Amino acid sequence: MERTDYVNDNLSLIQNTEGLTFGTDALLLSAYVNTRSSFGLELGGGSGIISMLLLTRGKLSRADSLEVQAEYASLTERNALLNGLSDRLRSICADAREYKGEREYDVVYTNPPYMTVTGGKMNLDDKKSYARHEHHGTVYDFLLSAKRNLKFGGSFYAVYRPDRLIDLTSAMRQAEIEPKRMTFVHANTESEPSMVLVFGKRGG
């Protein structure tokens, strides 16, 4: 089943209500990305919400959204058409571990699967499981894809779970993407962080 959600005055989103829908992490990552009129690549694009937010806010001039699940890649195409972004947002159905763009990107951003295939409760819905668990690549695989597609000096952004921050920053270092800034997200002043936003530069 599908529904169309109002996101803001510039954006509506078709979502599969039986699959994984966008959440606060996508909104926070789109706000955290600090670029202007750049060419961007999203790794694990889902239904395209982050790329479309970046485009409508002027942070990107063009974007490619890479998604391994064909159903979600198709949703991105439909959402781009719905929001008049088809000329600036390209949906690519491919595996991040294998993808190499036609040219290098100014910025790569991702909300990657944050659970190992043996970690956490496995969702019986495969679509949700693929989005949450590392079936199609570890965080290191995502960082290797970022390195392969990001220009030297280009920017990398990610939102991730704080309990796996060491895995993320270690993968960034191994992929020659130097962590530069991180921001922890708390529900309130007394709670443990629920998310962490990270910015890095390829080549330091």
mmCIF file of C-alpha atoms in Angstrom:
data_model
loop_
_atom_site.group_PDB
_atom_site.id
_atom_site.type_symbol
_atom_site.label_atom_id
_atom_site.label_comp_id
_atom_site.label_asym_id
_atom_site.label_seq_id
_atom_site.Cartn_x
_atom_site.Cartn_y
_atom_site.Cartn_z
ATOM 1 C CA MET A 1 0.000 0.000 0.000
ATOM 2 C CA GLU A 2 1.189 3.507 -0.812
ATOM 3 C CA ARG A 3 0.482 6.968 0.504
ATOM 4 C CA THR A 4 1.621 10.442 -0.470
ATOM 5 C CA ASP A 5 2.947 12.497 2.448
ATOM 6 C CA TYR A 6 3.352 16.260 2.617
ATOM 7 C CA VAL A 7 6.939 17.020 3.656
ATOM 8 C CA ASN A 8 7.056 20.802 3.226
ATOM 9 C CA ASP A 9 5.765 23.492 0.861
ATOM 10 C CA ASN A 10 8.173 22.332 -1.848
ATOM 11 C CA LEU A 11 8.029 18.585 -1.434
ATOM 12 C CA SER A 12 5.624 15.643 -1.275
ATOM 13 C CA LEU A 13 6.701 12.019 -1.039
ATOM 14 C CA ILE A 14 5.147 8.760 -2.229
ATOM 15 C CA GLN A 15 5.942 6.041 0.307
ATOM 16 C CA ASN A 16 5.327 2.322 0.649
ATOM 17 C CA THR A 17 3.528 2.069 3.987
ATOM 18 C CA GLU A 18 4.435 -1.622 4.283
ATOM 19 C CA GLY A 19 8.131 -0.892 3.834
ATOM 20 C CA LEU A 20 10.579 1.466 5.481
ATOM 21 C CA THR A 21 9.381 5.084 5.557
ATOM 22 C CA PHE A 22 11.592 8.101 6.129
ATOM 23 C CA GLY A 23 12.290 9.339 9.642
ATOM 24 C CA THR A 24 14.098 11.973 11.657
ATOM 25 C CA ASP A 25 17.509 10.669 10.573
ATOM 26 C CA ALA A 26 16.819 11.632 6.946
ATOM 27 C CA LEU A 27 15.654 15.119 7.920
ATOM 28 C CA LEU A 28 18.672 15.675 10.167
ATOM 29 C CA LEU A 29 21.163 14.504 7.554
ATOM 30 C CA SER A 30 19.669 16.775 4.886
ATOM 31 C CA ALA A 31 19.985 19.719 7.290
ATOM 32 C CA TYR A 32 23.563 18.755 8.240
ATOM 33 C CA VAL A 33 24.895 18.667 4.676
ATOM 34 C CA ASN A 34 26.612 22.010 4.079
ATOM 35 C CA THR A 35 27.156 22.497 0.353
ATOM 36 C CA ARG A 36 25.907 24.863 -2.323
ATOM 37 C CA SER A 37 24.918 23.958 -5.903
ATOM 38 C CA SER A 38 27.019 20.798 -5.876
ATOM 39 C CA PHE A 39 26.790 17.481 -7.742
ATOM 40 C CA GLY A 40 25.898 14.833 -5.164
ATOM 41 C CA LEU A 41 25.645 11.065 -4.786
ATOM 42 C CA GLU A 42 23.429 9.372 -2.231
ATOM 43 C CA LEU A 43 24.379 5.827 -1.232
ATOM 44 C CA GLY A 44 21.265 3.881 -0.235
ATOM 45 C CA GLY A 45 18.730 6.413 -1.464
ATOM 46 C CA GLY A 46 15.502 4.695 -0.433
ATOM 47 C CA SER A 47 12.592 6.698 -1.867
ATOM 48 C CA GLY A 48 14.768 9.751 -2.527
ATOM 49 C CA ILE A 49 13.814 12.024 0.365
ATOM 50 C CA ILE A 50 17.321 13.209 1.315
ATOM 51 C CA SER A 51 18.392 13.998 -2.246
ATOM 52 C CA MET A 52 15.161 15.861 -2.940
ATOM 53 C CA LEU A 53 15.472 17.929 0.237
ATOM 54 C CA LEU A 54 19.017 18.896 -0.744
ATOM 55 C CA LEU A 55 17.917 19.830 -4.263
ATOM 56 C CA THR A 56 14.930 21.916 -3.189
ATOM 57 C CA ARG A 57 17.069 23.758 -0.616
ATOM 58 C CA GLY A 58 19.696 24.684 -3.202
ATOM 59 C CA LYS A 59 22.425 22.612 -1.573
ATOM 60 C CA LEU A 60 22.740 20.491 -4.715
ATOM 61 C CA SER A 61 22.281 21.390 -8.372
ATOM 62 C CA ARG A 62 22.110 17.740 -9.469
ATOM 63 C CA ALA A 63 22.056 14.413 -7.668
ATOM 64 C CA ASP A 64 22.268 10.686 -8.306
ATOM 65 C CA SER A 65 20.404 8.441 -5.860
ATOM 66 C CA LEU A 66 21.852 4.921 -5.688
ATOM 67 C CA GLU A 67 19.515 2.215 -4.388
ATOM 68 C CA VAL A 68 19.932 -1.559 -4.627
ATOM 69 C CA GLN A 69 16.223 -2.396 -4.173
ATOM 70 C CA ALA A 70 14.392 -1.914 -7.469
ATOM 71 C CA GLU A 71 11.095 -1.014 -5.802
ATOM 72 C CA TYR A 72 12.636 1.915 -3.942
ATOM 73 C CA ALA A 73 14.674 3.042 -6.944
ATOM 74 C CA SER A 74 11.394 3.193 -8.876
ATOM 75 C CA LEU A 75 9.803 5.206 -6.048
ATOM 76 C CA THR A 76 12.630 7.737 -6.323
ATOM 77 C CA GLU A 77 11.906 8.156 -10.043
ATOM 78 C CA ARG A 78 8.215 8.695 -9.339
ATOM 79 C CA ASN A 79 8.937 11.117 -6.510
ATOM 80 C CA ALA A 80 11.294 13.112 -8.717
ATOM 81 C CA LEU A 81 8.551 13.355 -11.344
ATOM 82 C CA LEU A 82 5.930 14.307 -8.738
ATOM 83 C CA ASN A 83 8.102 17.156 -7.469
ATOM 84 C CA GLY A 84 9.364 18.418 -10.827
ATOM 85 C CA LEU A 85 12.917 17.221 -10.191
ATOM 86 C CA SER A 86 13.322 14.620 -12.944
ATOM 87 C CA ASP A 87 15.810 16.805 -14.803
ATOM 88 C CA ARG A 88 18.052 17.096 -11.736
ATOM 89 C CA LEU A 89 17.608 13.817 -9.840
ATOM 90 C CA ARG A 90 18.615 10.513 -11.408
ATOM 91 C CA SER A 91 17.651 7.237 -9.753
ATOM 92 C CA ILE A 92 20.169 4.420 -10.228
ATOM 93 C CA CYS A 93 19.344 0.841 -9.230
ATOM 94 C CA ALA A 94 22.747 -0.654 -8.414
ATOM 95 C CA ASP A 95 24.872 -2.123 -5.642
ATOM 96 C CA ALA A 96 27.079 0.436 -3.873
ATOM 97 C CA ARG A 97 29.872 -2.146 -3.740
ATOM 98 C CA GLU A 98 30.085 -2.163 -7.537
ATOM 99 C CA TYR A 99 29.012 1.314 -8.602
ATOM 100 C CA LYS A 100 31.414 3.728 -10.307
ATOM 101 C CA GLY A 101 29.942 6.959 -11.606
ATOM 102 C CA GLU A 102 30.633 8.469 -15.011
ATOM 103 C CA ARG A 103 32.357 11.383 -13.255
ATOM 104 C CA GLU A 104 33.425 12.201 -9.726
ATOM 105 C CA TYR A 105 30.998 13.772 -7.276
ATOM 106 C CA ASP A 106 31.471 16.902 -5.162
ATOM 107 C CA VAL A 107 29.677 15.355 -2.203
ATOM 108 C CA VAL A 108 28.599 11.851 -1.119
ATOM 109 C CA TYR A 109 26.015 11.395 1.624
ATOM 110 C CA THR A 110 24.448 8.324 3.176
ATOM 111 C CA ASN A 111 22.124 6.959 5.822
ATOM 112 C CA PRO A 112 23.548 3.420 5.627
ATOM 113 C CA PRO A 113 22.231 0.210 7.181
ATOM 114 C CA TYR A 114 23.310 0.401 10.805
ATOM 115 C CA MET A 115 22.989 -3.208 11.976
ATOM 116 C CA THR A 116 25.220 -6.138 11.112
ATOM 117 C CA VAL A 117 23.426 -9.163 9.669
ATOM 118 C CA THR A 118 23.835 -10.881 13.039
ATOM 119 C CA GLY A 119 22.968 -7.838 15.140
ATOM 120 C CA GLY A 120 19.571 -6.609 16.283
ATOM 121 C CA LYS A 121 16.155 -8.077 15.654
ATOM 122 C CA MET A 122 15.811 -9.202 12.034
ATOM 123 C CA ASN A 123 12.662 -7.858 10.410
ATOM 124 C CA LEU A 124 10.564 -10.460 8.631
ATOM 125 C CA ASP A 125 9.827 -7.907 5.899
ATOM 126 C CA ASP A 126 12.857 -8.234 3.594
ATOM 127 C CA LYS A 127 12.562 -4.653 2.362
ATOM 128 C CA LYS A 128 12.910 -3.297 5.887
ATOM 129 C CA SER A 129 15.665 -5.758 6.718
ATOM 130 C CA TYR A 130 17.714 -4.707 3.676
ATOM 131 C CA ALA A 131 17.436 -1.071 4.743
ATOM 132 C CA ARG A 132 18.438 -1.735 8.355
ATOM 133 C CA HIS A 133 20.921 -4.614 8.107
ATOM 134 C CA GLU A 134 24.139 -4.883 6.112
ATOM 135 C CA HIS A 135 22.893 -7.441 3.564
ATOM 136 C CA HIS A 136 24.256 -5.424 0.633
ATOM 137 C CA GLY A 137 27.460 -4.112 2.137
ATOM 138 C CA THR A 138 29.086 -3.179 5.414
ATOM 139 C CA VAL A 139 29.802 0.380 6.466
ATOM 140 C CA TYR A 140 33.320 -0.167 5.109
ATOM 141 C CA ASP A 141 31.870 -1.171 1.719
ATOM 142 C CA PHE A 142 29.852 2.058 1.693
ATOM 143 C CA LEU A 143 32.986 4.062 2.487
ATOM 144 C CA LEU A 144 34.942 2.353 -0.294
ATOM 145 C CA SER A 145 32.137 3.326 -2.673
ATOM 146 C CA ALA A 146 32.329 6.895 -1.392
ATOM 147 C CA LYS A 147 36.093 6.954 -1.979
ATOM 148 C CA ARG A 148 35.679 5.514 -5.476
ATOM 149 C CA ASN A 149 33.125 8.151 -6.474
ATOM 150 C CA LEU A 150 34.149 11.255 -4.514
ATOM 151 C CA LYS A 151 36.576 13.789 -5.946
ATOM 152 C CA PHE A 152 39.753 14.563 -4.007
ATOM 153 C CA GLY A 153 38.851 17.187 -1.423
ATOM 154 C CA GLY A 154 35.163 16.308 -1.747
ATOM 155 C CA SER A 155 32.791 16.151 1.213
ATOM 156 C CA PHE A 156 31.269 13.091 2.866
ATOM 157 C CA TYR A 157 28.278 13.122 5.229
ATOM 158 C CA ALA A 158 26.607 10.301 7.152
ATOM 159 C CA VAL A 159 24.071 9.700 9.896
ATOM 160 C CA TYR A 160 24.687 6.601 12.004
ATOM 161 C CA ARG A 161 24.168 4.937 15.369
ATOM 162 C CA PRO A 162 26.443 6.195 18.169
ATOM 163 C CA ASP A 163 27.239 2.654 19.321
ATOM 164 C CA ARG A 164 28.839 2.021 15.920
ATOM 165 C CA LEU A 165 30.652 5.333 15.605
ATOM 166 C CA ILE A 166 34.065 3.651 15.900
ATOM 167 C CA ASP A 167 33.166 1.373 12.973
ATOM 168 C CA LEU A 168 32.182 4.405 10.884
ATOM 169 C CA THR A 169 35.208 6.569 11.645
ATOM 170 C CA SER A 170 37.581 3.616 11.245
ATOM 171 C CA ALA A 171 36.055 2.856 7.830
ATOM 172 C CA MET A 172 36.389 6.530 6.882
ATOM 173 C CA ARG A 173 40.082 6.529 7.757
ATOM 174 C CA GLN A 174 40.684 3.302 5.827
ATOM 175 C CA ALA A 175 38.937 4.860 2.809
ATOM 176 C CA GLU A 176 41.117 7.993 3.098
ATOM 177 C CA ILE A 177 38.159 10.142 4.125
ATOM 178 C CA GLU A 178 39.240 12.126 7.166
ATOM 179 C CA PRO A 179 36.591 12.712 9.859
ATOM 180 C CA LYS A 180 36.336 16.466 10.454
ATOM 181 C CA ARG A 181 33.236 17.042 12.542
ATOM 182 C CA MET A 182 30.598 15.039 14.396
ATOM 183 C CA THR A 183 27.353 16.027 16.099
ATOM 184 C CA PHE A 184 25.475 13.832 18.556
ATOM 185 C CA VAL A 185 21.677 13.955 18.594
ATOM 186 C CA HIS A 186 19.827 13.662 21.927
ATOM 187 C CA ALA A 187 16.084 13.508 22.524
ATOM 188 C CA ASN A 188 16.618 15.720 25.587
ATOM 189 C CA THR A 189 19.426 17.018 27.793
ATOM 190 C CA GLU A 190 19.430 13.927 30.009
ATOM 191 C CA SER A 191 19.189 11.182 27.373
ATOM 192 C CA GLU A 192 21.920 9.201 25.677
ATOM 193 C CA PRO A 193 22.503 10.149 22.022
ATOM 194 C CA SER A 194 20.277 8.307 19.557
ATOM 195 C CA MET A 195 22.123 9.353 16.390
ATOM 196 C CA VAL A 196 25.403 10.871 15.304
ATOM 197 C CA LEU A 197 26.029 13.034 12.239
ATOM 198 C CA VAL A 198 29.525 12.914 10.748
ATOM 199 C CA PHE A 199 31.321 15.062 8.163
ATOM 200 C CA GLY A 200 34.593 14.163 6.467
ATOM 201 C CA LYS A 201 36.854 15.150 3.573
ATOM 202 C CA ARG A 202 38.441 12.846 1.036
ATOM 203 C CA GLY A 203 42.184 13.243 1.297
ATOM 204 C CA GLY A 204 41.929 15.164 4.565
#
